[in-house]
PDB file of C-alpha atoms and ligand atoms in Angstrom:
ATOM      1  CA  MET A 740      39.502  19.114 -10.802  1.00  0.00           C
ATOM      2  CA  THR A 741      36.804  19.876 -13.721  1.00  0.00           C
ATOM      3  CA  LEU A 742      38.690  20.543 -16.968  1.00  0.00           C
ATOM      4  CA  VAL A 743      36.989  23.589 -17.701  1.00  0.00           C
ATOM      5  CA  GLY A 744      37.256  24.815 -21.168  1.00  0.00           C
ATOM      6  CA  ALA A 745      40.050  21.676 -21.958  1.00  0.00           C
ATOM      7  CA  GLN A 746      40.975  21.868 -25.568  1.00  0.00           C
ATOM      8  CA  PRO A 747      39.844  18.837 -27.490  1.00  0.00           C
ATOM      9  CA  GLU A 748      43.138  18.483 -29.394  1.00  0.00           C
ATOM     10  CA  PHE A 749      44.977  17.628 -26.136  1.00  0.00           C
ATOM     11  CA  TYR A 750      42.945  14.486 -26.463  1.00  0.00           C
ATOM     12  CA  PRO A 751      43.131  13.323 -30.183  1.00  0.00           C
ATOM     13  CA  THR A 752      42.667   9.511 -29.548  1.00  0.00           C
ATOM     14  CA  PRO A 753      39.999   9.017 -27.315  1.00  0.00           C
ATOM     15  CA  GLN A 754      40.956   5.598 -26.845  1.00  0.00           C
ATOM     16  CA  ALA A 755      43.809   6.368 -25.294  1.00  0.00           C
ATOM     17  CA  ALA A 756      42.257   7.253 -21.953  1.00  0.00           C
ATOM     18  CA  PRO A 757      44.831   8.961 -19.233  1.00  0.00           C
ATOM     19  CA  GLU A 758      45.421   6.049 -16.624  1.00  0.00           C
ATOM     20  CA  ALA A 759      44.005   6.744 -13.226  1.00  0.00           C
ATOM     21  CA  PRO A 760      46.376   8.732 -11.046  1.00  0.00           C
ATOM     22  CA  PRO A 761      48.561   6.086  -8.707  1.00  0.00           C
ATOM     23  CA  GLU A 762      47.909   5.782  -4.804  1.00  0.00           C
ATOM     24  CA  THR A 763      50.821   7.593  -3.641  1.00  0.00           C
ATOM     25  CA  VAL A 764      50.940  10.994  -5.090  1.00  0.00           C
ATOM     26  CA  PRO A 765      53.960  13.690  -4.224  1.00  0.00           C
ATOM     27  CA  THR A 766      52.915  16.823  -2.534  1.00  0.00           C
ATOM     28  CA  HIS A 767      55.324  18.940  -4.371  1.00  0.00           C
ATOM     29  CA  VAL A 768      56.354  17.979  -7.894  1.00  0.00           C
ATOM     30  CA  GLY A 769      58.926  19.971  -9.818  1.00  0.00           C
ATOM     31  CA  ILE A 770      59.421  19.787 -13.816  1.00  0.00           C
ATOM     32  CA  ILE A 771      62.331  20.655 -15.595  1.00  0.00           C
ATOM     33  CA  MET A 772      60.448  21.149 -19.190  1.00  0.00           C
ATOM     34  CA  ASP A 773      63.290  20.424 -21.267  1.00  0.00           C
ATOM     35  CA  GLY A 774      64.044  19.259 -25.064  1.00  0.00           C
ATOM     36  CA  ASN A 775      61.535  21.665 -26.603  1.00  0.00           C
ATOM     37  CA  GLY A 776      64.223  22.316 -29.365  1.00  0.00           C
ATOM     38  CA  ARG A 777      65.127  18.756 -30.155  1.00  0.00           C
ATOM     39  CA  TRP A 778      61.318  18.113 -30.505  1.00  0.00           C
ATOM     40  CA  ALA A 779      61.299  20.615 -33.118  1.00  0.00           C
ATOM     41  CA  ASN A 780      64.537  19.849 -34.790  1.00  0.00           C
ATOM     42  CA  ARG A 781      63.390  16.233 -35.290  1.00  0.00           C
ATOM     43  CA  ARG A 782      60.414  17.490 -37.258  1.00  0.00           C
ATOM     44  CA  GLY A 783      62.396  19.935 -39.121  1.00  0.00           C
ATOM     45  CA  LEU A 784      60.815  23.166 -37.366  1.00  0.00           C
ATOM     46  CA  PRO A 785      62.224  25.967 -36.194  1.00  0.00           C
ATOM     47  CA  ARG A 786      63.147  25.739 -32.066  1.00  0.00           C
ATOM     48  CA  LEU A 787      60.474  28.453 -31.550  1.00  0.00           C
ATOM     49  CA  ALA A 788      57.873  25.684 -32.533  1.00  0.00           C
ATOM     50  CA  GLY A 789      59.285  23.412 -30.246  1.00  0.00           C
ATOM     51  CA  HIS A 790      58.690  26.162 -27.417  1.00  0.00           C
ATOM     52  CA  HIS A 791      55.265  26.840 -28.321  1.00  0.00           C
ATOM     53  CA  ALA A 792      54.373  23.167 -28.429  1.00  0.00           C
ATOM     54  CA  GLY A 793      55.838  23.300 -24.712  1.00  0.00           C
ATOM     55  CA  THR A 794      53.671  26.018 -23.677  1.00  0.00           C
ATOM     56  CA  GLU A 795      50.555  24.348 -25.027  1.00  0.00           C
ATOM     57  CA  ASN A 796      51.498  21.383 -22.410  1.00  0.00           C
ATOM     58  CA  VAL A 797      51.379  23.078 -19.506  1.00  0.00           C
ATOM     59  CA  ARG A 798      48.148  23.773 -19.181  1.00  0.00           C
ATOM     60  CA  ARG A 799      47.325  19.786 -19.717  1.00  0.00           C
ATOM     61  CA  ILE A 800      49.954  18.735 -17.250  1.00  0.00           C
ATOM     62  CA  THR A 801      49.116  21.271 -14.354  1.00  0.00           C
ATOM     63  CA  ILE A 802      45.295  19.723 -14.571  1.00  0.00           C
ATOM     64  CA  ALA A 803      46.593  16.291 -14.585  1.00  0.00           C
ATOM     65  CA  CYS A 804      48.766  17.182 -11.445  1.00  0.00           C
ATOM     66  CA  ALA A 805      45.628  18.732  -9.914  1.00  0.00           C
ATOM     67  CA  ASP A 806      43.536  15.882 -10.666  1.00  0.00           C
ATOM     68  CA  ALA A 807      45.880  13.250  -9.047  1.00  0.00           C
ATOM     69  CA  GLY A 808      46.127  15.692  -5.916  1.00  0.00           C
ATOM     70  CA  VAL A 809      49.344  16.869  -6.211  1.00  0.00           C
ATOM     71  CA  GLU A 810      49.182  20.247  -4.153  1.00  0.00           C
ATOM     72  CA  VAL A 811      52.362  22.337  -5.862  1.00  0.00           C
ATOM     73  CA  LEU A 812      53.865  22.121  -9.282  1.00  0.00           C
ATOM     74  CA  THR A 813      56.852  24.253  -9.771  1.00  0.00           C
ATOM     75  CA  ILE A 814      57.605  24.504 -13.437  1.00  0.00           C
ATOM     76  CA  TYR A 815      61.152  25.413 -14.910  1.00  0.00           C
ATOM     77  CA  ALA A 816      60.272  27.911 -17.627  1.00  0.00           C
ATOM     78  CA  PHE A 817      63.390  30.428 -17.968  1.00  0.00           C
ATOM     79  CA  SER A 818      66.194  30.003 -16.001  1.00  0.00           C
ATOM     80  CA  THR A 819      69.183  32.582 -15.156  1.00  0.00           C
ATOM     81  CA  GLU A 820      71.366  30.803 -17.358  1.00  0.00           C
ATOM     82  CA  ASN A 821      69.399  30.704 -20.547  1.00  0.00           C
ATOM     83  CA  TRP A 822      69.955  34.245 -21.236  1.00  0.00           C
ATOM     84  CA  ARG A 823      73.374  32.923 -22.989  1.00  0.00           C
ATOM     85  CA  ARG A 824      71.247  31.349 -25.946  1.00  0.00           C
ATOM     86  CA  PRO A 825      71.104  33.426 -29.186  1.00  0.00           C
ATOM     87  CA  ALA A 826      68.967  36.666 -28.872  1.00  0.00           C
ATOM     88  CA  ASP A 827      66.470  35.760 -31.483  1.00  0.00           C
ATOM     89  CA  GLU A 828      65.849  32.690 -29.419  1.00  0.00           C
ATOM     90  CA  VAL A 829      65.371  34.846 -26.301  1.00  0.00           C
ATOM     91  CA  PHE A 830      63.505  37.367 -27.558  1.00  0.00           C
ATOM     92  CA  GLY A 831      60.756  34.902 -29.375  1.00  0.00           C
ATOM     93  CA  LEU A 832      60.394  33.105 -26.117  1.00  0.00           C
ATOM     94  CA  MET A 833      59.610  36.367 -23.942  1.00  0.00           C
ATOM     95  CA  ARG A 834      57.154  37.353 -27.037  1.00  0.00           C
ATOM     96  CA  LEU A 835      55.607  33.647 -26.948  1.00  0.00           C
ATOM     97  CA  LEU A 836      54.993  34.013 -23.189  1.00  0.00           C
ATOM     98  CA  ALA A 837      53.665  37.675 -23.285  1.00  0.00           C
ATOM     99  CA  GLN A 838      51.436  36.694 -25.858  1.00  0.00           C
ATOM    100  CA  ARG A 839      49.971  33.449 -24.021  1.00  0.00           C
ATOM    101  CA  ILE A 840      50.015  34.627 -20.283  1.00  0.00           C
ATOM    102  CA  ASP A 841      46.658  36.577 -20.113  1.00  0.00           C
ATOM    103  CA  LYS A 842      44.801  33.744 -21.568  1.00  0.00           C
ATOM    104  CA  GLU A 843      46.715  30.777 -19.940  1.00  0.00           C
ATOM    105  CA  ALA A 844      46.151  32.757 -16.519  1.00  0.00           C
ATOM    106  CA  ALA A 845      42.502  32.978 -17.313  1.00  0.00           C
ATOM    107  CA  GLU A 846      41.909  29.453 -17.907  1.00  0.00           C
ATOM    108  CA  LEU A 847      44.020  28.504 -14.881  1.00  0.00           C
ATOM    109  CA  HIS A 848      41.827  30.817 -12.919  1.00  0.00           C
ATOM    110  CA  ARG A 849      38.728  29.129 -13.900  1.00  0.00           C
ATOM    111  CA  ASN A 850      40.364  25.712 -12.650  1.00  0.00           C
ATOM    112  CA  ASN A 851      40.857  27.057  -9.173  1.00  0.00           C
ATOM    113  CA  VAL A 852      44.677  27.007  -9.840  1.00  0.00           C
ATOM    114  CA  ARG A 853      46.759  29.666  -7.952  1.00  0.00           C
ATOM    115  CA  ILE A 854      49.604  31.012  -9.825  1.00  0.00           C
ATOM    116  CA  ARG A 855      53.239  32.166  -8.041  1.00  0.00           C
ATOM    117  CA  HIS A 856      56.394  33.179  -9.548  1.00  0.00           C
ATOM    118  CA  ILE A 857      59.808  32.558  -8.415  1.00  0.00           C
ATOM    119  CA  GLY A 858      62.966  33.909  -9.868  1.00  0.00           C
ATOM    120  CA  GLU A 859      63.728  37.734 -10.673  1.00  0.00           C
ATOM    121  CA  LEU A 860      61.143  39.978 -12.748  1.00  0.00           C
ATOM    122  CA  GLU A 861      63.877  42.886 -12.344  1.00  0.00           C
ATOM    123  CA  GLY A 862      65.183  42.863 -15.933  1.00  0.00           C
ATOM    124  CA  ILE A 863      62.499  41.436 -17.566  1.00  0.00           C
ATOM    125  CA  GLN A 864      60.559  43.582 -20.141  1.00  0.00           C
ATOM    126  CA  PRO A 865      58.145  45.869 -18.139  1.00  0.00           C
ATOM    127  CA  ARG A 866      54.914  44.899 -19.897  1.00  0.00           C
ATOM    128  CA  LEU A 867      55.698  41.137 -19.532  1.00  0.00           C
ATOM    129  CA  ALA A 868      56.903  41.577 -15.837  1.00  0.00           C
ATOM    130  CA  GLU A 869      53.277  43.197 -15.468  1.00  0.00           C
ATOM    131  CA  ARG A 870      51.500  40.750 -17.033  1.00  0.00           C
ATOM    132  CA  VAL A 871      53.095  37.678 -14.543  1.00  0.00           C
ATOM    133  CA  ARG A 872      52.100  39.998 -11.534  1.00  0.00           C
ATOM    134  CA  ALA A 873      48.628  40.449 -12.706  1.00  0.00           C
ATOM    135  CA  ALA A 874      48.800  36.474 -13.406  1.00  0.00           C
ATOM    136  CA  VAL A 875      49.633  35.875  -9.708  1.00  0.00           C
ATOM    137  CA  ALA A 876      47.059  38.627  -8.453  1.00  0.00           C
ATOM    138  CA  LEU A 877      44.038  37.379 -10.754  1.00  0.00           C
ATOM    139  CA  THR A 878      44.509  33.905  -9.233  1.00  0.00           C
ATOM    140  CA  ARG A 879      45.553  34.931  -5.608  1.00  0.00           C
ATOM    141  CA  ASP A 880      42.323  33.619  -3.424  1.00  0.00           C
ATOM    142  CA  ASN A 881      42.330  30.475  -5.380  1.00  0.00           C
ATOM    143  CA  THR A 882      42.288  27.397  -3.309  1.00  0.00           C
ATOM    144  CA  GLY A 883      43.348  24.726  -5.785  1.00  0.00           C
ATOM    145  CA  LEU A 884      46.748  23.464  -6.944  1.00  0.00           C
ATOM    146  CA  VAL A 885      49.712  25.940  -6.593  1.00  0.00           C
ATOM    147  CA  LEU A 886      51.358  26.574 -10.267  1.00  0.00           C
ATOM    148  CA  ASN A 887      54.644  27.865  -8.964  1.00  0.00           C
ATOM    149  CA  VAL A 888      56.248  29.506 -12.295  1.00  0.00           C
ATOM    150  CA  ALA A 889      60.221  29.515 -12.102  1.00  0.00           C
ATOM    151  CA  PHE A 890      60.751  32.067 -14.715  1.00  0.00           C
ATOM    152  CA  ASN A 891      63.983  34.238 -14.975  1.00  0.00           C
ATOM    153  CA  TYR A 892      64.918  31.367 -12.078  1.00  0.00           C
ATOM    154  CA  GLY A 893      68.225  30.107 -10.945  1.00  0.00           C
ATOM    155  CA  GLY A 894      68.731  28.336  -7.248  1.00  0.00           C
ATOM    156  CA  ARG A 895      72.119  30.153  -6.849  1.00  0.00           C
ATOM    157  CA  HIS A 896      70.753  33.524  -7.574  1.00  0.00           C
ATOM    158  CA  GLU A 897      67.441  32.666  -5.243  1.00  0.00           C
ATOM    159  CA  ILE A 898      69.830  31.787  -2.478  1.00  0.00           C
ATOM    160  CA  ALA A 899      72.031  35.018  -2.899  1.00  0.00           C
ATOM    161  CA  ARG A 900      68.964  36.889  -2.892  1.00  0.00           C
ATOM    162  CA  ALA A 901      67.513  35.302   0.322  1.00  0.00           C
ATOM    163  CA  VAL A 902      70.970  36.170   1.865  1.00  0.00           C
ATOM    164  CA  GLN A 903      70.925  39.439   0.776  1.00  0.00           C
ATOM    165  CA  ARG A 904      67.506  40.184   2.217  1.00  0.00           C
ATOM    166  CA  ILE A 905      68.601  38.314   5.745  1.00  0.00           C
ATOM    167  CA  MET A 906      71.540  40.507   5.966  1.00  0.00           C
ATOM    168  CA  GLN A 907      69.620  43.667   5.324  1.00  0.00           C
ATOM    169  CA  ALA A 908      66.970  42.690   7.776  1.00  0.00           C
ATOM    170  CA  GLY A 909      69.932  42.750  10.511  1.00  0.00           C
ATOM    171  CA  VAL A 910      69.877  39.155  11.390  1.00  0.00           C
ATOM    172  CA  SER A 911      72.617  38.201  13.774  1.00  0.00           C
ATOM    173  CA  ALA A 912      74.517  35.199  12.572  1.00  0.00           C
ATOM    174  CA  ASP A 913      73.378  33.376  16.002  1.00  0.00           C
ATOM    175  CA  ASN A 914      69.914  33.588  14.848  1.00  0.00           C
ATOM    176  CA  LEU A 915      70.631  32.370  11.085  1.00  0.00           C
ATOM    177  CA  THR A 916      68.940  28.707  10.930  1.00  0.00           C
ATOM    178  CA  GLU A 917      67.775  26.596   8.118  1.00  0.00           C
ATOM    179  CA  GLU A 918      64.085  27.621   8.994  1.00  0.00           C
ATOM    180  CA  LEU A 919      64.873  31.264   8.547  1.00  0.00           C
ATOM    181  CA  ILE A 920      66.540  30.876   5.291  1.00  0.00           C
ATOM    182  CA  ASP A 921      63.364  28.877   4.006  1.00  0.00           C
ATOM    183  CA  GLN A 922      61.470  31.867   4.819  1.00  0.00           C
ATOM    184  CA  TYR A 923      63.527  34.178   2.909  1.00  0.00           C
ATOM    185  CA  LEU A 924      63.215  32.086  -0.330  1.00  0.00           C
ATOM    186  CA  ASP A 925      61.104  32.530  -3.082  1.00  0.00           C
ATOM    187  CA  THR A 926      59.448  29.397  -2.296  1.00  0.00           C
ATOM    188  CA  ALA A 927      58.586  30.468   1.453  1.00  0.00           C
ATOM    189  CA  GLY A 928      55.311  28.962   2.801  1.00  0.00           C
ATOM    190  CA  LEU A 929      55.839  26.108   0.338  1.00  0.00           C
ATOM    191  CA  PRO A 930      56.636  22.411   1.184  1.00  0.00           C
ATOM    192  CA  ASP A 931      59.886  21.000  -0.042  1.00  0.00           C
ATOM    193  CA  LEU A 932      60.304  19.253  -3.210  1.00  0.00           C
ATOM    194  CA  ASP A 933      59.113  15.706  -3.220  1.00  0.00           C
ATOM    195  CA  LEU A 934      59.666  14.922  -6.846  1.00  0.00           C
ATOM    196  CA  VAL A 935      61.789  16.604  -9.866  1.00  0.00           C
ATOM    197  CA  ILE A 936      60.699  15.222 -13.380  1.00  0.00           C
ATOM    198  CA  ARG A 937      63.269  16.276 -16.143  1.00  0.00           C
ATOM    199  CA  THR A 938      62.112  15.374 -19.781  1.00  0.00           C
ATOM    200  CA  GLY A 939      64.520  15.357 -22.628  1.00  0.00           C
ATOM    201  CA  GLY A 940      66.829  12.830 -20.984  1.00  0.00           C
ATOM    202  CA  GLU A 941      69.619  14.834 -18.847  1.00  0.00           C
ATOM    203  CA  MET A 942      70.673  14.010 -15.889  1.00  0.00           C
ATOM    204  CA  ARG A 943      71.139  17.477 -14.105  1.00  0.00           C
ATOM    205  CA  LEU A 944      69.492  19.921 -11.892  1.00  0.00           C
ATOM    206  CA  SER A 945      70.630  22.796 -14.028  1.00  0.00           C
ATOM    207  CA  ASN A 946      70.135  25.221 -11.023  1.00  0.00           C
ATOM    208  CA  PHE A 947      66.728  24.372 -10.593  1.00  0.00           C
ATOM    209  CA  LEU A 948      65.508  24.399  -6.695  1.00  0.00           C
ATOM    210  CA  LEU A 949      68.922  23.360  -5.285  1.00  0.00           C
ATOM    211  CA  TRP A 950      67.939  24.153  -1.839  1.00  0.00           C
ATOM    212  CA  GLN A 951      64.153  22.826  -2.089  1.00  0.00           C
ATOM    213  CA  ALA A 952      65.503  19.573  -3.998  1.00  0.00           C
ATOM    214  CA  ALA A 953      67.681  18.426  -1.149  1.00  0.00           C
ATOM    215  CA  TYR A 954      65.617  15.478  -0.558  1.00  0.00           C
ATOM    216  CA  ALA A 955      63.876  14.730  -3.617  1.00  0.00           C
ATOM    217  CA  GLU A 956      63.336  11.999  -5.744  1.00  0.00           C
ATOM    218  CA  TYR A 957      64.932  12.267  -9.249  1.00  0.00           C
ATOM    219  CA  TYR A 958      63.121  11.116 -12.221  1.00  0.00           C
ATOM    220  CA  SER A 959      64.384  11.339 -15.777  1.00  0.00           C
ATOM    221  CA  THR A 960      62.671  10.562 -18.941  1.00  0.00           C
ATOM    222  CA  PRO A 961      63.955  10.611 -22.638  1.00  0.00           C
ATOM    223  CA  ILE A 962      60.703  12.036 -23.794  1.00  0.00           C
ATOM    224  CA  CYS A 963      60.758  15.628 -24.985  1.00  0.00           C
ATOM    225  CA  TRP A 964      58.633  18.040 -22.829  1.00  0.00           C
ATOM    226  CA  PRO A 965      56.007  18.859 -25.960  1.00  0.00           C
ATOM    227  CA  ASP A 966      55.280  14.888 -25.814  1.00  0.00           C
ATOM    228  CA  PHE A 967      55.068  14.414 -21.831  1.00  0.00           C
ATOM    229  CA  GLY A 968      51.525  13.429 -21.532  1.00  0.00           C
ATOM    230  CA  ARG A 969      49.448  12.519 -18.386  1.00  0.00           C
ATOM    231  CA  GLU A 970      50.114   8.873 -18.784  1.00  0.00           C
ATOM    232  CA  GLU A 971      54.080   9.607 -18.558  1.00  0.00           C
ATOM    233  CA  LEU A 972      53.236  11.901 -15.628  1.00  0.00           C
ATOM    234  CA  TYR A 973      51.308   9.333 -13.988  1.00  0.00           C
ATOM    235  CA  GLN A 974      54.212   6.573 -14.931  1.00  0.00           C
ATOM    236  CA  ALA A 975      56.867   9.134 -12.824  1.00  0.00           C
ATOM    237  CA  PHE A 976      54.295   9.400 -10.015  1.00  0.00           C
ATOM    238  CA  ALA A 977      54.026   5.185  -9.969  1.00  0.00           C
ATOM    239  CA  GLU A 978      57.873   5.204  -9.942  1.00  0.00           C
ATOM    240  CA  PHE A 979      57.864   7.692  -7.035  1.00  0.00           C
ATOM    241  CA  GLY A 980      55.517   5.556  -5.031  1.00  0.00           C
ATOM    242  CA  ARG A 981      58.080   2.660  -5.362  1.00  0.00           C
ATOM    243  CA  ARG A 982      61.199   4.633  -4.091  1.00  0.00           C
ATOM    244  CA  VAL A 983      62.090   4.161  -0.270  1.00  0.00           C
ATOM    245  CA  ARG A 984      62.951   7.625   1.165  1.00  0.00           C
ATOM    246  CA  ARG A 985      65.124   7.481   4.070  1.00  0.00           C
ATOM    247  CA  PHE A 986      66.133  11.204   4.809  1.00  0.00           C
ATOM    248  CA  GLY A 987      69.167   9.977   6.008  1.00  0.00           C
ATOM    249  CA  GLY A 988      67.973   7.525   8.434  1.00  0.00           C
ATOM    250  CA  LEU A 989      67.432   4.020   8.202  1.00  0.00           C
ATOM    251  CA  SER A 990      64.187   2.070   7.003  1.00  0.00           C
TER     252      SER A 990
HETATM  253  C1  IPE B 269      63.645  24.027 -22.558  1.00  0.00           C
HETATM  254  O1  IPE B 269      63.964  23.245 -23.866  1.00  0.00           O
HETATM  255  C2  IPE B 269      63.049  25.086 -22.964  1.00  0.00           C
HETATM  256  C3  IPE B 269      63.696  26.141 -22.190  1.00  0.00           C
HETATM  257  C4  IPE B 269      65.041  25.999 -21.802  1.00  0.00           C
HETATM  258  C5  IPE B 269      63.354  27.613 -22.138  1.00  0.00           C
HETATM  259  P1  IPE B 269      65.189  23.607 -24.447  1.00  0.00           P
HETATM  260  O2  IPE B 269      64.971  24.819 -25.556  1.00  0.00           O
HETATM  261  O3  IPE B 269      66.316  23.329 -23.745  1.00  0.00           O
HETATM  262  O4  IPE B 269      65.434  22.215 -25.730  1.00  0.00           O
HETATM  263  P2  IPE B 269      66.688  21.625 -26.117  1.00  0.00           P
HETATM  264  O5  IPE B 269      67.230  21.041 -24.802  1.00  0.00           O
HETATM  265  O6  IPE B 269      67.187  22.205 -26.664  1.00  0.00           O
HETATM  266  O7  IPE B 269      66.004  20.166 -26.812  1.00  0.00           O
HETATM  267  C1  IPE B 270      66.937  23.686 -18.062  1.00  0.00           C
HETATM  268  O1  IPE B 270      67.126  23.478 -19.491  1.00  0.00           O
HETATM  269  C2  IPE B 270      66.257  25.246 -17.837  1.00  0.00           C
HETATM  270  C3  IPE B 270      64.590  24.973 -18.099  1.00  0.00           C
HETATM  271  C4  IPE B 270      64.108  23.843 -18.843  1.00  0.00           C
HETATM  272  C5  IPE B 270      64.097  25.999 -18.486  1.00  0.00           C
HETATM  273  P1  IPE B 270      68.766  23.880 -20.230  1.00  0.00           P
HETATM  274  O2  IPE B 270      68.048  23.242 -21.674  1.00  0.00           O
HETATM  275  O3  IPE B 270      68.518  25.298 -20.154  1.00  0.00           O
HETATM  276  O4  IPE B 270      69.435  23.088 -19.637  1.00  0.00           O
HETATM  277  P2  IPE B 270      71.020  22.911 -19.605  1.00  0.00           P
HETATM  278  O5  IPE B 270      71.598  24.251 -20.572  1.00  0.00           O
HETATM  279  O6  IPE B 270      71.020  21.765 -21.009  1.00  0.00           O
HETATM  280  O7  IPE B 270      71.434  22.421 -18.532  1.00  0.00           O
HETATM  281 MG1   MG B 271      67.730  21.784 -22.972  1.00  0.00          MG
END
């Protein structure tokens, strides 16, 4: 993928050229973009400055994934549990997204990225919800990487909504299969997750893609999301390439 319109400040040190992508690249990568608050605290900045820096990093990592040959990248942007945060942080995050989404979507569109959304837009401020729908519509016909944005997303909530829709469709208990559930999830049509990366050092899923991550490999790094760059991404891919995936069988 060409770096159309890439911001030069993303590559401040030309000698630190990004590594070549490793040979084994996961098809579907999920990233739990954690550590924005700590990144800001360590610099004596307000937490929102960390979210701002984190937003800047999304485009850089999306392009690095596309360059490596990843087909689907799911990013965890806001969980159904993040509403528990202080109102000013939640409001600040929503405002940040509303301010940035059109510009970011246009840039990703120029890079042939197809944006999808998973989660619940119900309850989101209508103007922001409309911008999310517009970003999805703008990039609908693109043929490059799928950037799947988990926004107001929770794995349990997604499964509950899928079951509701299955029941509303009148599916009988005998016809309920794993494949059918797949088709009713927000991720319908996307492959299962191969690799979950969590920045910020925690070792948990925090309600991210519970169904789809059944056989995903897990990679946690202490690096906070705003500092997680192309080199670290490709290190995670290299580690993924060394894992032996057995899917319950014998290798
Ligand atoms: C992740 O960073 C971003 C969101 C959850 C929106 P955090 O805000 O959780 O950062 P830490 O974990 O407090 O450092
Ligand atoms: C997970 O991070 C959610 C996102 C990155 C959007 P959290 O910071 O909310 O997770 P916990 O609370 O530490 O589990
Ligand atoms: Mg966190």
